[in-house]
XYZ file of C-alpha atoms in Angstrom:
385
model
C -10.482 -27.109 9.081
C -8.209 -27.659 6.440
C -4.290 -27.348 7.717
C -3.116 -27.229 3.992
C -4.442 -24.329 1.724
C -5.290 -24.893 -1.466
C -4.854 -21.182 -3.370
C -6.192 -22.933 -6.152
C -9.369 -23.600 -4.723
C -11.690 -20.343 -5.140
C -14.070 -20.452 -2.767
C -11.988 -21.458 0.285
C -10.349 -18.695 2.391
C -5.690 -19.192 2.399
C -6.002 -17.730 5.885
C -8.705 -19.151 7.810
C -9.957 -21.603 5.597
C -13.144 -20.142 5.519
C -15.897 -21.248 2.118
C -18.013 -17.983 3.488
C -17.422 -15.092 0.915
C -19.621 -10.948 0.331
C -18.693 -10.126 -2.472
C -17.210 -5.919 -2.118
C -18.383 -3.262 -4.541
C -16.734 -3.665 -7.550
C -15.360 -1.332 -10.092
C -16.327 -2.764 -14.088
C -14.308 -1.305 -16.551
C -10.334 -0.540 -15.046
C -8.757 -0.355 -11.892
C -5.697 0.848 -10.281
C -1.781 -0.275 -10.555
C -0.060 0.862 -7.530
C 2.162 2.807 -9.348
C -0.129 4.612 -10.435
C -0.954 3.763 -14.201
C -4.558 2.368 -14.805
C -5.250 -0.896 -16.224
C -8.165 -2.399 -18.344
C -8.670 -4.669 -15.816
C -11.943 -4.446 -13.732
C -11.477 -3.971 -9.670
C -13.903 -7.036 -8.530
C -13.382 -7.882 -4.123
C -14.349 -10.695 -1.764
C -14.366 -10.395 1.434
C -13.712 -13.358 4.244
C -17.040 -13.398 6.408
C -15.073 -14.530 9.093
C -11.069 -13.511 9.395
C -11.904 -9.928 7.286
C -9.406 -11.105 4.864
C -10.095 -9.424 1.200
C -8.793 -11.078 -1.492
C -9.478 -10.906 -5.398
C -12.980 -12.556 -6.398
C -11.574 -13.875 -10.028
C -7.551 -13.202 -8.960
C -4.610 -12.220 -11.954
C -2.252 -15.716 -12.199
C 1.043 -16.279 -10.819
C 2.295 -14.200 -14.105
C 0.304 -11.541 -14.607
C 1.089 -10.596 -11.124
C 5.115 -10.986 -12.126
C 3.944 -9.168 -15.148
C 3.012 -5.763 -13.459
C 6.340 -5.376 -11.946
C 8.732 -5.783 -14.892
C 10.629 -1.954 -16.237
C 7.726 -0.260 -17.258
C 6.796 -0.521 -13.071
C 6.985 3.128 -12.190
C 6.278 3.532 -8.648
C 10.587 3.769 -7.874
C 10.809 6.726 -10.619
C 8.781 8.713 -8.913
C 9.795 8.205 -5.029
C 13.324 9.046 -6.623
C 14.397 12.524 -4.792
C 11.404 12.804 -3.611
C 11.737 14.513 0.346
C 8.522 13.701 1.319
C 8.879 9.701 0.780
C 12.424 10.412 2.309
C 11.075 11.409 5.209
C 8.629 8.338 5.089
C 11.481 6.265 4.181
C 13.142 7.777 7.301
C 10.483 6.602 9.567
C 10.298 3.516 8.567
C 14.071 2.640 9.434
C 13.056 4.325 13.227
C 10.335 1.757 12.726
C 11.922 -1.392 11.939
C 14.533 -1.173 14.350
C 12.868 0.121 17.462
C 10.368 -3.051 15.999
C 13.619 -4.736 16.629
C 14.483 -3.758 19.886
C 17.645 -5.356 22.500
C 17.511 -8.600 19.563
C 21.064 -9.435 18.490
C 20.860 -8.241 14.993
C 23.914 -8.283 11.959
C 22.516 -8.981 9.137
C 19.409 -7.908 7.173
C 17.486 -9.004 4.339
C 15.075 -6.986 2.464
C 12.970 -8.058 0.621
C 11.328 -5.771 -2.534
C 14.485 -3.721 -1.799
C 13.325 -0.980 -4.540
C 15.894 1.001 -5.097
C 17.874 0.513 -1.315
C 16.511 3.924 0.198
C 15.243 2.205 3.338
C 18.806 0.077 2.981
C 20.288 3.698 2.894
C 18.798 5.090 6.014
C 19.354 1.868 7.742
C 22.584 1.715 6.941
C 23.626 5.873 8.157
C 22.087 4.601 11.879
C 23.557 0.893 11.962
C 26.619 0.833 9.888
C 27.387 -2.104 11.036
C 25.366 -4.099 9.365
C 25.184 -6.508 6.852
C 22.690 -5.718 4.474
C 21.575 -7.334 0.995
C 18.212 -7.599 -0.436
C 16.385 -8.675 -4.027
C 14.141 -6.343 -6.083
C 11.613 -7.228 -9.044
C 12.146 -4.195 -10.567
C 15.259 -3.710 -12.920
C 14.538 -0.203 -13.289
C 15.082 0.333 -9.797
C 18.407 -2.268 -8.874
C 20.605 -0.148 -12.246
C 19.061 3.128 -9.470
C 20.133 1.690 -6.323
C 22.114 3.902 -3.619
C 25.893 3.198 -3.773
C 27.617 -0.004 -2.307
C 24.461 -1.352 -1.728
C 23.568 -5.491 -2.489
C 20.509 -5.768 -3.923
C 20.140 -8.357 -6.405
C 17.869 -8.282 -9.520
C 14.273 -11.261 -9.356
C 12.097 -12.705 -7.516
C 12.055 -14.088 -3.898
C 11.825 -17.477 -5.586
C 14.663 -16.645 -7.821
C 16.843 -16.698 -4.928
C 18.661 -19.703 -3.016
C 17.181 -18.677 0.598
C 18.553 -21.930 2.862
C 21.924 -19.866 2.266
C 21.590 -16.818 3.564
C 21.011 -18.039 7.026
C 20.122 -14.039 8.001
C 18.959 -12.231 11.409
C 16.210 -10.515 10.328
C 14.092 -10.892 6.607
C 12.648 -7.808 6.234
C 9.608 -7.026 3.691
C 7.816 -3.654 3.612
C 4.575 -3.414 1.523
C 5.344 -6.583 -1.010
C 3.044 -9.462 0.714
C -0.461 -7.826 -0.161
C 1.470 -8.122 -4.390
C 1.907 -11.465 -3.856
C -0.090 -14.650 -5.228
C 0.560 -16.910 -2.682
C 1.206 -15.263 1.023
C 2.046 -18.496 2.790
C 4.560 -19.803 0.206
C 5.576 -15.776 0.704
C 6.415 -16.904 4.877
C 7.469 -20.594 3.565
C 10.126 -19.456 1.749
C 11.647 -16.387 3.719
C 11.890 -18.365 7.254
C 13.797 -20.399 5.566
C 16.390 -17.875 5.226
C 16.519 -16.828 8.836
C 19.813 -17.903 10.354
C 18.822 -19.827 14.558
C 17.726 -16.532 16.754
C 16.304 -14.427 13.945
C 12.962 -13.617 12.781
C 11.097 -11.876 9.736
C 9.633 -8.227 9.822
C 6.679 -8.222 7.252
C 5.023 -5.036 7.289
C 1.813 -4.128 5.123
C -1.349 -2.251 5.050
C -4.056 -2.369 7.931
C -6.817 -4.626 6.710
C -8.926 -4.099 10.225
C -9.483 0.056 8.841
C -10.801 0.341 5.357
C -8.572 2.402 2.824
C -7.055 3.662 -0.185
C -4.737 0.154 -0.701
C -9.010 -1.730 -1.857
C -8.774 0.693 -4.616
C -5.300 -1.149 -5.539
C -5.636 -3.832 -8.552
C -1.787 -5.774 -7.536
C -2.968 -6.034 -4.084
C -3.893 -9.461 -4.506
C -4.779 -9.527 -0.581
C -5.727 -7.485 2.383
C -5.094 -8.687 5.488
C -6.835 -8.147 9.028
C -4.426 -8.267 11.431
C -6.197 -11.949 12.265
C -6.172 -13.247 8.795
C -1.961 -11.904 8.937
C -1.442 -14.369 12.028
C -3.357 -16.648 10.312
C -1.403 -17.345 7.297
C 2.247 -16.574 9.191
C 0.854 -19.516 11.342
C 0.122 -21.967 8.718
C 3.957 -20.621 7.311
C 5.240 -21.927 10.408
C 5.761 -19.030 12.020
C 4.386 -17.157 15.400
C 4.093 -13.644 16.041
C 6.702 -12.017 19.108
C 5.533 -9.089 18.534
C 2.878 -7.157 16.301
C 2.754 -3.145 16.478
C 0.600 -0.313 14.170
C 2.480 1.954 12.124
C 3.449 5.842 13.582
C 0.441 7.911 12.532
C 3.235 9.707 9.989
C 3.061 6.566 8.199
C -0.473 6.369 7.185
C -2.559 3.132 8.082
C -0.256 0.120 8.025
C 1.272 -3.007 9.978
C 3.437 -4.743 11.374
C 4.596 -7.718 12.803
C 7.372 -9.527 14.223
C 7.591 -13.384 13.754
C 10.060 -16.379 14.525
C 9.563 -20.162 13.640
C 6.393 -21.796 16.215
C 3.406 -22.681 16.272
C 1.748 -20.108 18.381
C -1.376 -20.724 20.616
C -4.883 -20.590 18.446
C -6.382 -17.877 17.194
C -10.213 -16.736 17.995
C -11.341 -15.066 14.205
C -13.522 -12.938 15.177
C -16.943 -12.346 13.204
C -16.369 -9.906 10.012
C -19.466 -8.303 10.207
C -18.633 -4.867 11.345
C -15.687 -4.020 9.007
C -17.791 -5.844 5.731
C -20.662 -2.563 6.796
C -17.677 -0.065 6.582
C -15.845 -1.938 3.530
C -18.734 -1.435 1.563
C -19.112 2.348 2.648
C -16.364 3.534 2.343
C -16.277 1.847 -1.216
C -19.913 3.043 -1.750
C -17.699 6.415 -1.990
C -15.415 5.989 -3.772
C -18.499 4.858 -6.632
C -20.336 8.303 -5.863
C -17.021 10.594 -5.696
C -17.264 11.438 -9.621
C -20.391 12.739 -9.492
C -20.589 14.629 -5.993
C -17.515 16.163 -7.166
C -18.805 17.433 -10.405
C -21.505 19.123 -8.725
C -18.883 21.119 -5.874
C -17.468 22.033 -8.973
C -20.214 22.510 -11.837
C -19.433 26.328 -12.340
C -15.685 26.373 -11.891
C -13.847 27.512 -15.158
C -10.314 26.804 -13.665
C -9.695 24.092 -11.585
C -6.681 23.622 -10.276
C -5.512 19.891 -8.134
C -3.181 20.598 -4.875
C -0.911 16.893 -4.667
C 0.526 14.893 -7.327
C 0.870 11.466 -5.351
C -1.400 8.692 -4.989
C -4.330 10.593 -3.756
C -4.177 12.692 -7.822
C -3.389 8.870 -9.196
C -6.852 7.716 -7.327
C -9.032 10.896 -8.310
C -6.966 9.825 -12.072
C -8.692 6.488 -11.837
C -11.433 6.744 -10.249
C -13.019 10.195 -10.995
C -11.759 10.866 -13.764
C -15.140 13.128 -15.200
C -13.527 15.756 -12.421
C -9.660 15.155 -13.641
C -10.386 15.973 -16.901
C -11.368 19.508 -15.741
C -7.802 20.067 -14.064
C -6.552 22.678 -15.637
C -3.117 23.006 -13.185
C -1.264 20.589 -10.950
C 0.513 22.873 -8.089
C 1.958 20.653 -4.876
C 4.705 21.505 -2.443
C 6.931 20.322 -4.329
C 7.677 20.060 -8.194
C 8.174 17.281 -10.758
C 5.473 16.334 -13.492
C 2.284 14.234 -13.017
C 0.156 12.216 -15.833
C 3.077 14.236 -18.488
C 2.001 17.754 -17.285
C 4.374 20.049 -14.612
C 3.770 20.392 -10.950
C 3.849 23.859 -10.077
C 5.406 24.380 -6.829
C 2.555 25.843 -4.447
C 3.047 29.550 -3.497
C 0.688 30.961 -0.425
C 1.353 34.767 -2.177
C -1.674 35.789 -2.911
C -2.095 36.749 -6.480
C -5.469 38.734 -6.349
C -7.216 36.292 -8.136
C -9.001 33.452 -6.277
C -8.309 30.085 -7.660
C -10.511 27.146 -7.301
C -8.099 24.240 -5.681
C -9.426 20.655 -5.581
C -7.358 18.762 -3.201
C -5.468 15.879 -4.149
C -4.269 14.457 -0.967
C -5.467 11.852 1.465
C -9.226 12.642 3.332
C -7.394 12.503 6.659
C -5.376 15.473 6.751
C -7.542 17.145 4.150
C -8.861 19.710 7.154
C -5.733 20.673 7.796
C -4.622 21.203 3.788
C -8.152 23.345 3.408
C -7.291 25.840 6.711
C -4.063 26.584 5.458
C -4.746 27.110 1.172
C -7.263 28.914 2.850
C -5.791 31.374 4.281
C -4.121 31.982 1.235
C -7.359 33.036 -0.604
C -7.978 29.760 -2.980
C -11.798 28.670 -3.429
C -10.678 24.729 -1.801
C -12.920 21.858 -3.158
C -12.726 18.918 -0.415
C -14.457 15.389 -0.729
C -13.253 13.803 2.941
C -16.629 13.707 3.653
C -17.767 11.457 0.609
C -14.781 8.921 1.589
C -14.912 8.421 5.117
C -13.159 5.017 6.612
C -15.449 5.001 9.707
C -18.272 4.190 8.138
């Protein structure tokens, strides 16, 4: 086994050095970015048979990854003044502080700080904290909350050795970076003696829609993430799954050290579940077209990530949507989003759910009780295989 991973060697797994890869179901014409934009690049990913890491079969270059997070990157604009995102940030802040436990923490440096919404929540809970961060999207930094110190740039633009902070925090960033080991090494140089790194990312032990996002350059099982941490000179002090309200995410608390030898299980069962999940998405457009075949006025309920996924991966069905309704007003896809009202109007609407499969039953029951005809698809894309 190689002790130094060469990410420029296509056959080499950056986590466990395995040479065994299996292709996952792919899309040849377009895929979706994390801010919901469609991109005319194929989605072709592969699965490491030993540790379960997912990566691009033909990964974008460092420059191409950085170009995604230009001023045009629109995720932060969509999340500003969003009541659901505000609630998520509150849950994240509580979870992060619980991960830190009784550690003595005076300073936190956040990588990918966005507009500073999470930093603001941490400041509300612990006003004594010294908070600063870095964010590559200039339009997000320009809209940062008052009094927050966020520098526009990339982690490699920062002289991390002079930071000497108690905690380096990144939330849903490491899956986007070209070289995760280098990312963790740079994070390590920023912590003071006794400090730690808190890294949160999607939980790759469960098949989820994060595999469908083009700029998720890697998807990490817990074993793959731990192996990468070891290669960066870090040991896992704690690891947890996210609170259910946040979805399928994982967190690791890392400290300098070598850790113990990790036994990596064979990932065959996970591969089969991933294939089943992705094939469900490949068949989704055709299946939904059959379900809405005789519908003349189709509404969509939801204007978040799952609406974006339907637009990207079930485009013919999405073209049939004549209006979008949700629990908050706004706009989506250049169209207004109308605030949902449960008041019966005498006319039954047909509503395509554009929300997470895990909550579709609950949402469907609510909309059905209001007199709507509901189109679900949680039976078609099951993460349990």
